[in-house]
mmCIF file with all atom_site columns, C-alpha atoms in Angstrom:
data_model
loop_
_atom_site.group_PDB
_atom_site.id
_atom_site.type_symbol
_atom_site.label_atom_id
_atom_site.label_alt_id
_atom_site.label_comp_id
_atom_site.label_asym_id
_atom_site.label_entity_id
_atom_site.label_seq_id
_atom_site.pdbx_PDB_ins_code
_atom_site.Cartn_x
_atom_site.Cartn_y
_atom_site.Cartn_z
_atom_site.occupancy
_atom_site.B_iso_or_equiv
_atom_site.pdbx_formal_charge
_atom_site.auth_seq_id
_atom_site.auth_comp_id
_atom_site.auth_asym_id
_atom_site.auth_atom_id
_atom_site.pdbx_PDB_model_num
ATOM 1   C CA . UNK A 1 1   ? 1.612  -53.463 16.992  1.00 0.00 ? 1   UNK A CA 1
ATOM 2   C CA . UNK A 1 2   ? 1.139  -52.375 20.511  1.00 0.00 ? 2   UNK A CA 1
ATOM 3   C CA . UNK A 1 3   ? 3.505  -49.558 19.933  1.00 0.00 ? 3   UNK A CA 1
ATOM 4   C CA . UNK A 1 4   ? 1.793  -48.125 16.740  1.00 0.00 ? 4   UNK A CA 1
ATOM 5   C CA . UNK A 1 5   ? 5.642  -48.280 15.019  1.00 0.00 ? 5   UNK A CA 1
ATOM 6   C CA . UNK A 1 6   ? 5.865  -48.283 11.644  1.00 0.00 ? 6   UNK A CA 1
ATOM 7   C CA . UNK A 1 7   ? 6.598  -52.252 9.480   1.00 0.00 ? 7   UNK A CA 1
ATOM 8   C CA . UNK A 1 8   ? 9.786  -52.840 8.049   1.00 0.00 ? 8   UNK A CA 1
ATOM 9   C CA . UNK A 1 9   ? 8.861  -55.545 5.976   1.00 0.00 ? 9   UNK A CA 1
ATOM 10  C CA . UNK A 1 10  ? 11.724 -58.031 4.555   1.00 0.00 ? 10  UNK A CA 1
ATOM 11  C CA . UNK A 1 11  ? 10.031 -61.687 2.827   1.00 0.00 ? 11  UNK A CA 1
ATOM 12  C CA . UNK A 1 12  ? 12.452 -62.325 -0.055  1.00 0.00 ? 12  UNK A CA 1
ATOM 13  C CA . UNK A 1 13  ? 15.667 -63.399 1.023   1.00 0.00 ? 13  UNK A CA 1
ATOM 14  C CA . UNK A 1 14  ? 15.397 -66.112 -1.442  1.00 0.00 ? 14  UNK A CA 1
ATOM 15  C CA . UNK A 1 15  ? 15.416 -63.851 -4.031  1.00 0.00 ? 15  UNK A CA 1
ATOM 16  C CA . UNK A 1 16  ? 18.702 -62.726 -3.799  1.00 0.00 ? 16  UNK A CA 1
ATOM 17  C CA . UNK A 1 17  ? 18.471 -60.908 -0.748  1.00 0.00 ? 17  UNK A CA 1
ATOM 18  C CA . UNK A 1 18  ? 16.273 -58.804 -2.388  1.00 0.00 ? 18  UNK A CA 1
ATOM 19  C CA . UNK A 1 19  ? 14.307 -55.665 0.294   1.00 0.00 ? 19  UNK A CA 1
ATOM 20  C CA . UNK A 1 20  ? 11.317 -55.174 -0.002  1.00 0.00 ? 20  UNK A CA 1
ATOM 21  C CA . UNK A 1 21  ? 8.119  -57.134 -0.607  1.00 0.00 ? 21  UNK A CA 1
ATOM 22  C CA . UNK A 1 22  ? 8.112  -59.847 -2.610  1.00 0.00 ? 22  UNK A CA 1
ATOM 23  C CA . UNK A 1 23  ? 4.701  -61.502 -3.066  1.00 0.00 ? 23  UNK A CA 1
ATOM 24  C CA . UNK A 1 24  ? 2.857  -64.257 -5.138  1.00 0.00 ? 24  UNK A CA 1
ATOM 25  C CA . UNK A 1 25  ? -0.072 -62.646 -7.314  1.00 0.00 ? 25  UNK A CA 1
ATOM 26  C CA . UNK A 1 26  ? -2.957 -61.749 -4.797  1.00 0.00 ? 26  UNK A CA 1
ATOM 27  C CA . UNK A 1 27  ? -0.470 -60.746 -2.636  1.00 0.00 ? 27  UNK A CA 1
ATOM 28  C CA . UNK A 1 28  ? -1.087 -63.952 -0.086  1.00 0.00 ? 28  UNK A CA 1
ATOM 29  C CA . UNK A 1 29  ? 1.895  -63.536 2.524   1.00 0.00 ? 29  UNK A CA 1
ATOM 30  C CA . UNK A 1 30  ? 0.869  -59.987 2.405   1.00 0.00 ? 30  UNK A CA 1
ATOM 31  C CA . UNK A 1 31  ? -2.777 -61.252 3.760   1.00 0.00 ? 31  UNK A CA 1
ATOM 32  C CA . UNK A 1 32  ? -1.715 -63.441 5.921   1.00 0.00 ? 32  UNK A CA 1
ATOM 33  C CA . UNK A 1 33  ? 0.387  -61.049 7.721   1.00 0.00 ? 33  UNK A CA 1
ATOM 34  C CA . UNK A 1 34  ? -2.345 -58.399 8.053   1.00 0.00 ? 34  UNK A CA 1
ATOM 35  C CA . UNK A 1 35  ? -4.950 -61.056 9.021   1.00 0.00 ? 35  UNK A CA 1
ATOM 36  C CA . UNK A 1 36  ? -2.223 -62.202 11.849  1.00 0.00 ? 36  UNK A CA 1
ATOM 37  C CA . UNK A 1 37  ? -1.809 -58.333 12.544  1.00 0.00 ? 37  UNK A CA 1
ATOM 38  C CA . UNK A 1 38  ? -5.760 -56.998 12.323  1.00 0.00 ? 38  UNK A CA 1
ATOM 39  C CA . UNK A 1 39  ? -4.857 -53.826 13.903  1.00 0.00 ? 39  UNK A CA 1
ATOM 40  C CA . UNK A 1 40  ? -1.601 -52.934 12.220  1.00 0.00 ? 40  UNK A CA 1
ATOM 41  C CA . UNK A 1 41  ? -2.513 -49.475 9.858   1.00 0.00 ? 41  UNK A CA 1
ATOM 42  C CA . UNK A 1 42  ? 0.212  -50.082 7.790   1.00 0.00 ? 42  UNK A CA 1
ATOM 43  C CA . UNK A 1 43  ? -0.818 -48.567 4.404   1.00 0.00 ? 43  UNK A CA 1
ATOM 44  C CA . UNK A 1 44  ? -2.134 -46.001 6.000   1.00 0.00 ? 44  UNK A CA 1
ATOM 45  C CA . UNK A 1 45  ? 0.693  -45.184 7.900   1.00 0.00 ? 45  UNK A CA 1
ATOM 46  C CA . UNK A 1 46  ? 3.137  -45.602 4.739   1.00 0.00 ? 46  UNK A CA 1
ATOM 47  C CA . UNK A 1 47  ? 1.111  -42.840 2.879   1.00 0.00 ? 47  UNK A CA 1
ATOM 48  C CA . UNK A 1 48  ? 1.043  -40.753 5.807   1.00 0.00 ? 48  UNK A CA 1
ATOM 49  C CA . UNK A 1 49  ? 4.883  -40.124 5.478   1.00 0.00 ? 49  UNK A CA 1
ATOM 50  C CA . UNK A 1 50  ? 4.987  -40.560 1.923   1.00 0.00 ? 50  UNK A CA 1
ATOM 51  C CA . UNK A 1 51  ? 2.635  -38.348 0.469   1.00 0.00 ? 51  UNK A CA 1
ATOM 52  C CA . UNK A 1 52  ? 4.258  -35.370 0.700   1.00 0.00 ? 52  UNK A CA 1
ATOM 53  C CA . UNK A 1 53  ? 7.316  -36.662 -1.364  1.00 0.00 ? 53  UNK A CA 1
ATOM 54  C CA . UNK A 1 54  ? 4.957  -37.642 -3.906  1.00 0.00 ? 54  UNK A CA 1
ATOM 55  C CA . UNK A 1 55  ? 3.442  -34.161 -4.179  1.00 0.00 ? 55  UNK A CA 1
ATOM 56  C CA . UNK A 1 56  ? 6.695  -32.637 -4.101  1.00 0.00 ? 56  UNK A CA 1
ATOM 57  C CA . UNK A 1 57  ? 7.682  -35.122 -7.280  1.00 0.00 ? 57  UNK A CA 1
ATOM 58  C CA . UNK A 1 58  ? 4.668  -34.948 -8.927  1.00 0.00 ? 58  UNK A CA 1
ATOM 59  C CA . UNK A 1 59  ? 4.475  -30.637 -8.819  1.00 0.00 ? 59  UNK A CA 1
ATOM 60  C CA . UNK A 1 60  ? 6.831  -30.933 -11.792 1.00 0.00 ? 60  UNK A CA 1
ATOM 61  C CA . UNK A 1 61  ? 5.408  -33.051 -13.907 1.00 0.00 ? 61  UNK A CA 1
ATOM 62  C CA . UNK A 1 62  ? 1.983  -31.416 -13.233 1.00 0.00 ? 62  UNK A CA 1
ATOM 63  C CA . UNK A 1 63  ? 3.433  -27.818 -14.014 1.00 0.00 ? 63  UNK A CA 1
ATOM 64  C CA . UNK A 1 64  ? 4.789  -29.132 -16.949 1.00 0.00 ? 64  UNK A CA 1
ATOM 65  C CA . UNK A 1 65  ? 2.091  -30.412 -18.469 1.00 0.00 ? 65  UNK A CA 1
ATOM 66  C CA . UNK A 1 66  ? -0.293 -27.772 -17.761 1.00 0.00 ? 66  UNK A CA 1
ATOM 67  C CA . UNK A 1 67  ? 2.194  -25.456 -18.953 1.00 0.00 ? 67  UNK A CA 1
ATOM 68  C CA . UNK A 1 68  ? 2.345  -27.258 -22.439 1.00 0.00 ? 68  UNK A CA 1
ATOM 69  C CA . UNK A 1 69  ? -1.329 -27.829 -23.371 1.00 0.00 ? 69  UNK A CA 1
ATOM 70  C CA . UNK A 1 70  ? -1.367 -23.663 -22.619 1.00 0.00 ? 70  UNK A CA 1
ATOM 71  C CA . UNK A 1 71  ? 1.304  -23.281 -25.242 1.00 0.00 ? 71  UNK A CA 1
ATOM 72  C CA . UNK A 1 72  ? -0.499 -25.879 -27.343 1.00 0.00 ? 72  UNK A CA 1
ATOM 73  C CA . UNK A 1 73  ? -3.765 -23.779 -27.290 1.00 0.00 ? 73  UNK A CA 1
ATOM 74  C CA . UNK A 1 74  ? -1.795 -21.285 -29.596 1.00 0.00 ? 74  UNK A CA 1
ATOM 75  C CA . UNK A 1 75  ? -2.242 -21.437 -33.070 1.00 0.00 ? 75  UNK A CA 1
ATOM 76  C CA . UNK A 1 76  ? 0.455  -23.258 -35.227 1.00 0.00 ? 76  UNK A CA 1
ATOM 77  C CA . UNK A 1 77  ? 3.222  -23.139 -36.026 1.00 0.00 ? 77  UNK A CA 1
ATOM 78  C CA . UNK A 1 78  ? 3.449  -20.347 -32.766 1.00 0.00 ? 78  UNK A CA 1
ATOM 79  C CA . UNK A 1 79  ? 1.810  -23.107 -30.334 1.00 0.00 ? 79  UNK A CA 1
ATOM 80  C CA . UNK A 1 80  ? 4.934  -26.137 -31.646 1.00 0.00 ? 80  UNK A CA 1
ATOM 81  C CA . UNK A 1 81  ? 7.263  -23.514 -31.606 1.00 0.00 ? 81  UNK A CA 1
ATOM 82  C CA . UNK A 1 82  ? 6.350  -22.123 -27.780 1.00 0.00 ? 82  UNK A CA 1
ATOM 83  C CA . UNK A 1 83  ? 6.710  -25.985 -26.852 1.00 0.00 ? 83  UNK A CA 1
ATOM 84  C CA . UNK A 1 84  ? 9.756  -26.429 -28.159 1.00 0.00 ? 84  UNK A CA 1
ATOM 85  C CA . UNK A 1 85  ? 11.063 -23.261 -26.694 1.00 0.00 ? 85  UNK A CA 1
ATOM 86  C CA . UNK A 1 86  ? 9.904  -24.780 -23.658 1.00 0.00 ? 86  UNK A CA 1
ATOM 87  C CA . UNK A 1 87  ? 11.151 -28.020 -23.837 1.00 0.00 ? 87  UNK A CA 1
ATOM 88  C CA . UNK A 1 88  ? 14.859 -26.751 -24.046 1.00 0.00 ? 88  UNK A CA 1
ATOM 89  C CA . UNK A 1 89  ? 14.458 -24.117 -21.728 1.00 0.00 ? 89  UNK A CA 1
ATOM 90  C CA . UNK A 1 90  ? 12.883 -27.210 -19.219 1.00 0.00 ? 90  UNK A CA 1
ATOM 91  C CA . UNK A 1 91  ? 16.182 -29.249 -20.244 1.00 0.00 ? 91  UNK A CA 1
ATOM 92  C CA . UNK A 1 92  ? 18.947 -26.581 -19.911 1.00 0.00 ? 92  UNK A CA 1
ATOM 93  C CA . UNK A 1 93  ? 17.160 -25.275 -17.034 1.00 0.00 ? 93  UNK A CA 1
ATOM 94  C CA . UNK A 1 94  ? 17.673 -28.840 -15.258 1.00 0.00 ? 94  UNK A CA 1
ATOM 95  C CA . UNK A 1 95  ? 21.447 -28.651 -16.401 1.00 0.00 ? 95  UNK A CA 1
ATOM 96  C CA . UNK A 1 96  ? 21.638 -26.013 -13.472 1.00 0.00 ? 96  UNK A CA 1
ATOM 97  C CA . UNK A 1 97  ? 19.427 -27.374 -10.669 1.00 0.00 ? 97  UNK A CA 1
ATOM 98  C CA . UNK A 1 98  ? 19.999 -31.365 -10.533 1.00 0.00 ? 98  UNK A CA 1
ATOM 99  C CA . UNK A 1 99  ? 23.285 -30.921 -9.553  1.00 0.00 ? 99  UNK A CA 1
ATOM 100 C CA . UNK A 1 100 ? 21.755 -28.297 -6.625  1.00 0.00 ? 100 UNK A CA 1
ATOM 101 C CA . UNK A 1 101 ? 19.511 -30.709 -5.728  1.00 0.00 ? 101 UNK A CA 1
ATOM 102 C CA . UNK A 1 102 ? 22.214 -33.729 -5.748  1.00 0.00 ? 102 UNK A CA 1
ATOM 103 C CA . UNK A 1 103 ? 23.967 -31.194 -3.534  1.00 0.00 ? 103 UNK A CA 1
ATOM 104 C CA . UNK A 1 104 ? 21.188 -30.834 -1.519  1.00 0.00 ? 104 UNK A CA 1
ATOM 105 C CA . UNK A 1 105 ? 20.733 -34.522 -1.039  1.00 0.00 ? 105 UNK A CA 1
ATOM 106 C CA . UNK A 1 106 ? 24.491 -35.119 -0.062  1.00 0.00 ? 106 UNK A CA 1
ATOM 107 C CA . UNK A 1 107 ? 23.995 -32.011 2.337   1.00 0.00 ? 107 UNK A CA 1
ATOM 108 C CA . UNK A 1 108 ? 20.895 -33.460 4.271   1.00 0.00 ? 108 UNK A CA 1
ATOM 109 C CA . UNK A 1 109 ? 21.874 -36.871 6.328   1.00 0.00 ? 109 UNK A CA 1
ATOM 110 C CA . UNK A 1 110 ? 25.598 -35.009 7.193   1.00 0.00 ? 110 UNK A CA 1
ATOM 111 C CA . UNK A 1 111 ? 23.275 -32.223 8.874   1.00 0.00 ? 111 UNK A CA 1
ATOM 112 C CA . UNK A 1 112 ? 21.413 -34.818 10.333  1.00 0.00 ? 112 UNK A CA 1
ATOM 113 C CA . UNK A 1 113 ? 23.888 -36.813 12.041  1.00 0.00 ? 113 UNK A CA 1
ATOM 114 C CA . UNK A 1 114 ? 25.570 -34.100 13.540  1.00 0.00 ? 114 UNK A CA 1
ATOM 115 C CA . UNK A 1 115 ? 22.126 -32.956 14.591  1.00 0.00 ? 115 UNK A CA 1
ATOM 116 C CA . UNK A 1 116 ? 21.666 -36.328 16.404  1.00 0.00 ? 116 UNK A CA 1
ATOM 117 C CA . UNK A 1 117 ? 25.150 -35.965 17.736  1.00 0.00 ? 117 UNK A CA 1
ATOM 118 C CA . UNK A 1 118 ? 24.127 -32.461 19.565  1.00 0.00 ? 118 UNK A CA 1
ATOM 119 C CA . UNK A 1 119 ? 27.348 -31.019 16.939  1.00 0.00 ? 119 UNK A CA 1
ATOM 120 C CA . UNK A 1 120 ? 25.784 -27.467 16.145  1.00 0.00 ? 120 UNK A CA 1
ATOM 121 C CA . UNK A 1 121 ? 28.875 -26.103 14.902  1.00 0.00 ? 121 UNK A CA 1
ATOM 122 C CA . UNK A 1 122 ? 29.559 -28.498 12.347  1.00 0.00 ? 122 UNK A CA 1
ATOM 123 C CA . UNK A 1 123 ? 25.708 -29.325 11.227  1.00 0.00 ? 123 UNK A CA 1
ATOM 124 C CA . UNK A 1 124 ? 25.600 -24.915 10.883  1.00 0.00 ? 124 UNK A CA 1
ATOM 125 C CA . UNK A 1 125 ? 28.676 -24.822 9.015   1.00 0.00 ? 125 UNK A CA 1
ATOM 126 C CA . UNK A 1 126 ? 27.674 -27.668 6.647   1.00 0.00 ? 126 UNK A CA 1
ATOM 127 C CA . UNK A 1 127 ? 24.405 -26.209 5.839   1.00 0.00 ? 127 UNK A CA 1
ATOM 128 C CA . UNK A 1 128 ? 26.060 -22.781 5.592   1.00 0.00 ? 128 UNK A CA 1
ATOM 129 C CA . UNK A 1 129 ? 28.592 -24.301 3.518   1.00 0.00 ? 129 UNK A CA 1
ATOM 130 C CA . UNK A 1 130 ? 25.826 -26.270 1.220   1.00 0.00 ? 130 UNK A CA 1
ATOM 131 C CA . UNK A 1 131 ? 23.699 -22.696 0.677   1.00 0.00 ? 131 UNK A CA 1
ATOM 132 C CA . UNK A 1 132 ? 26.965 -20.751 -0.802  1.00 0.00 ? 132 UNK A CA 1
ATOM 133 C CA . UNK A 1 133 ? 27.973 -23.885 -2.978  1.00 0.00 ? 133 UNK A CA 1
ATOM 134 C CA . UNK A 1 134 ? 24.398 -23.963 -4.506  1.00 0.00 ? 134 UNK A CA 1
ATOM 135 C CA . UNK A 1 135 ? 24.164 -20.061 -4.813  1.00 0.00 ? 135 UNK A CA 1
ATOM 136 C CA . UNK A 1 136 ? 27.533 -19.746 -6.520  1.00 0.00 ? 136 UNK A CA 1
ATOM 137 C CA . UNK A 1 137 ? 26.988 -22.582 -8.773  1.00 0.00 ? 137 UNK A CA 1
ATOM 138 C CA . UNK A 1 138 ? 22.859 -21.130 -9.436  1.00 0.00 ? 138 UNK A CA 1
ATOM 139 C CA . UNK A 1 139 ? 24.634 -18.173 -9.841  1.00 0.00 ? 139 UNK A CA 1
ATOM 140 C CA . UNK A 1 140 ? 26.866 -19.150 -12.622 1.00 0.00 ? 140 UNK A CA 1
ATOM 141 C CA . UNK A 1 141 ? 24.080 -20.953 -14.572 1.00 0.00 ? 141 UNK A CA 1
ATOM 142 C CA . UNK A 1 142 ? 22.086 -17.282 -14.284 1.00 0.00 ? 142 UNK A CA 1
ATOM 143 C CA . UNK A 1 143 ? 25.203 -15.571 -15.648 1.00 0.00 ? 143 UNK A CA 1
ATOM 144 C CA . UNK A 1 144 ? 25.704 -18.409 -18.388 1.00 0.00 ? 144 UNK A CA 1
ATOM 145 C CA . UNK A 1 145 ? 21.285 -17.910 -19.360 1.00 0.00 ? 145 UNK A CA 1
ATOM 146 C CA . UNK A 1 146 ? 22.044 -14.339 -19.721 1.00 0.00 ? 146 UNK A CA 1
ATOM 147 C CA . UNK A 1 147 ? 25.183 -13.910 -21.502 1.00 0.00 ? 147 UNK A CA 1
ATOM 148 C CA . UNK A 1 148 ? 24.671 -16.923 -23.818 1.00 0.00 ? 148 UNK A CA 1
ATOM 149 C CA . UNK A 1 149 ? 20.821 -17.517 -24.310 1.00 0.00 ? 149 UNK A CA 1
ATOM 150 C CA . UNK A 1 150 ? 20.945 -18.519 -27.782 1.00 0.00 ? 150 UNK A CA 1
ATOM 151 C CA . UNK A 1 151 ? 24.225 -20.698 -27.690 1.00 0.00 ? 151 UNK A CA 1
ATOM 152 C CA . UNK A 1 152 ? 22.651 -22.613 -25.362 1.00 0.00 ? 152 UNK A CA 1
ATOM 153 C CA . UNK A 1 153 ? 19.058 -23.182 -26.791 1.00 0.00 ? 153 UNK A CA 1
ATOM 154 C CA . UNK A 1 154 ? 21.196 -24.111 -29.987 1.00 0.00 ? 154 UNK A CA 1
ATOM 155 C CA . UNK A 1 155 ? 22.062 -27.445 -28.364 1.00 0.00 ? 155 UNK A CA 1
ATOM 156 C CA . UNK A 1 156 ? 18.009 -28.430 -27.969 1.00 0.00 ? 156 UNK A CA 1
ATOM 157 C CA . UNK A 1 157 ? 16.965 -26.620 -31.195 1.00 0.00 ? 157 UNK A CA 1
ATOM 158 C CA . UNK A 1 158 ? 17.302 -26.419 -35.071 1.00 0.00 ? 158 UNK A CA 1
ATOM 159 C CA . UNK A 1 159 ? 15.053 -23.566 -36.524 1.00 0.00 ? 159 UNK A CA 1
ATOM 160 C CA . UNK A 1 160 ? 15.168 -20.090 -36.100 1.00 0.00 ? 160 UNK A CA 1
ATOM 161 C CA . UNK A 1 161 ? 11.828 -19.457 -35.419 1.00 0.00 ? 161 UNK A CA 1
ATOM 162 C CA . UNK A 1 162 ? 11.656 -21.780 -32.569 1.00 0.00 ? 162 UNK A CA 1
ATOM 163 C CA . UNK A 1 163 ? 15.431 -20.292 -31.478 1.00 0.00 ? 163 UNK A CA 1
ATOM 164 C CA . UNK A 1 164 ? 13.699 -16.613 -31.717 1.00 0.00 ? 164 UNK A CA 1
ATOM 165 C CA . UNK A 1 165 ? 10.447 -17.600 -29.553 1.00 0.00 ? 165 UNK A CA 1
ATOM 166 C CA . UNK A 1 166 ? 13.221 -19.039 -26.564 1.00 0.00 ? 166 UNK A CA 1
ATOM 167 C CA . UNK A 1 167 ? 15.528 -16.454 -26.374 1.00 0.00 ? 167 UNK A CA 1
#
């Protein structure tokens, strides 16, 4: 408390050694804790580090909503059709960057320990190494949407006038 650090909270290791918080309904241990511990922000403190990760995973979801209820102000069947379009383009599209960002998120704490370990060399040739991976591969899934648009919207979609609208 005195040293305004952030709460690593572990109740539940009667249930199973589970992390995290584990509380009757009311939350009670919860209370008690921040009644022992009246100055203790930690909510606040919780959100402070997490909101930005939950912008960054909500920006998605947002775009792709908005983007849809645009394509649904079309008139039928154009509007269904645009959305469809959409929909596989959204799904192939994620064929391409998951595994960037899986790359990405192998890439990260291997920078970061050699940055703690003062190891420039290696954390620089890791990240260098990490950028060309992800380039080559994006690079191969821009190559595959160009060459082979309408193979590939095949997989998500069925009629041709949906098929026409995506590629």
């Amino acid at each position: 408390e005195e040293l305004e650090l952030p709460v690593l909270i572990h109740i539940a290791p009667q249930h199973g050694d589970t992390y995290g918080i584990v509380d009757e309904l009311g939350l009670p241990r919860i209370e008690r804790m921040l009644k022992k511990h009246p100055d203790m922000k930690l909510i606040g403190r919780i959100y402070a580090i997490g909101v930005p990760s939950i912008v960054m995973a909500s920006i998605g979801s947002i775009m792709n909503v908005m983007f849809n209820s645009i394509l649904n102000s079309f008139a039928d069947p154009i509007g269904k059709y645009s959305q469809n379009a959409f929909g596989a383009y959204f799904k192939l599209q994620s064929f391409i960057f998951m595994p960037v960002f899986g790359l990405n998120t192998g890439i990260v704490p291997i920078v970061a320990y050699n940055y703690g370990a003062q190891k420039k060399k290696r954390m620089l040739s890791t990240a260098k190494l990490g950028a060309m991976y992800a380039v080559a591969y994006m690079l191969i899934g821009l190559v595959l949407f160009q060459t082979l648009p309408e193979a590939l919207v095949r997989i998500f979609l069925t009629g041709t006038d949906a098929i026409n609208i995506a590629v």
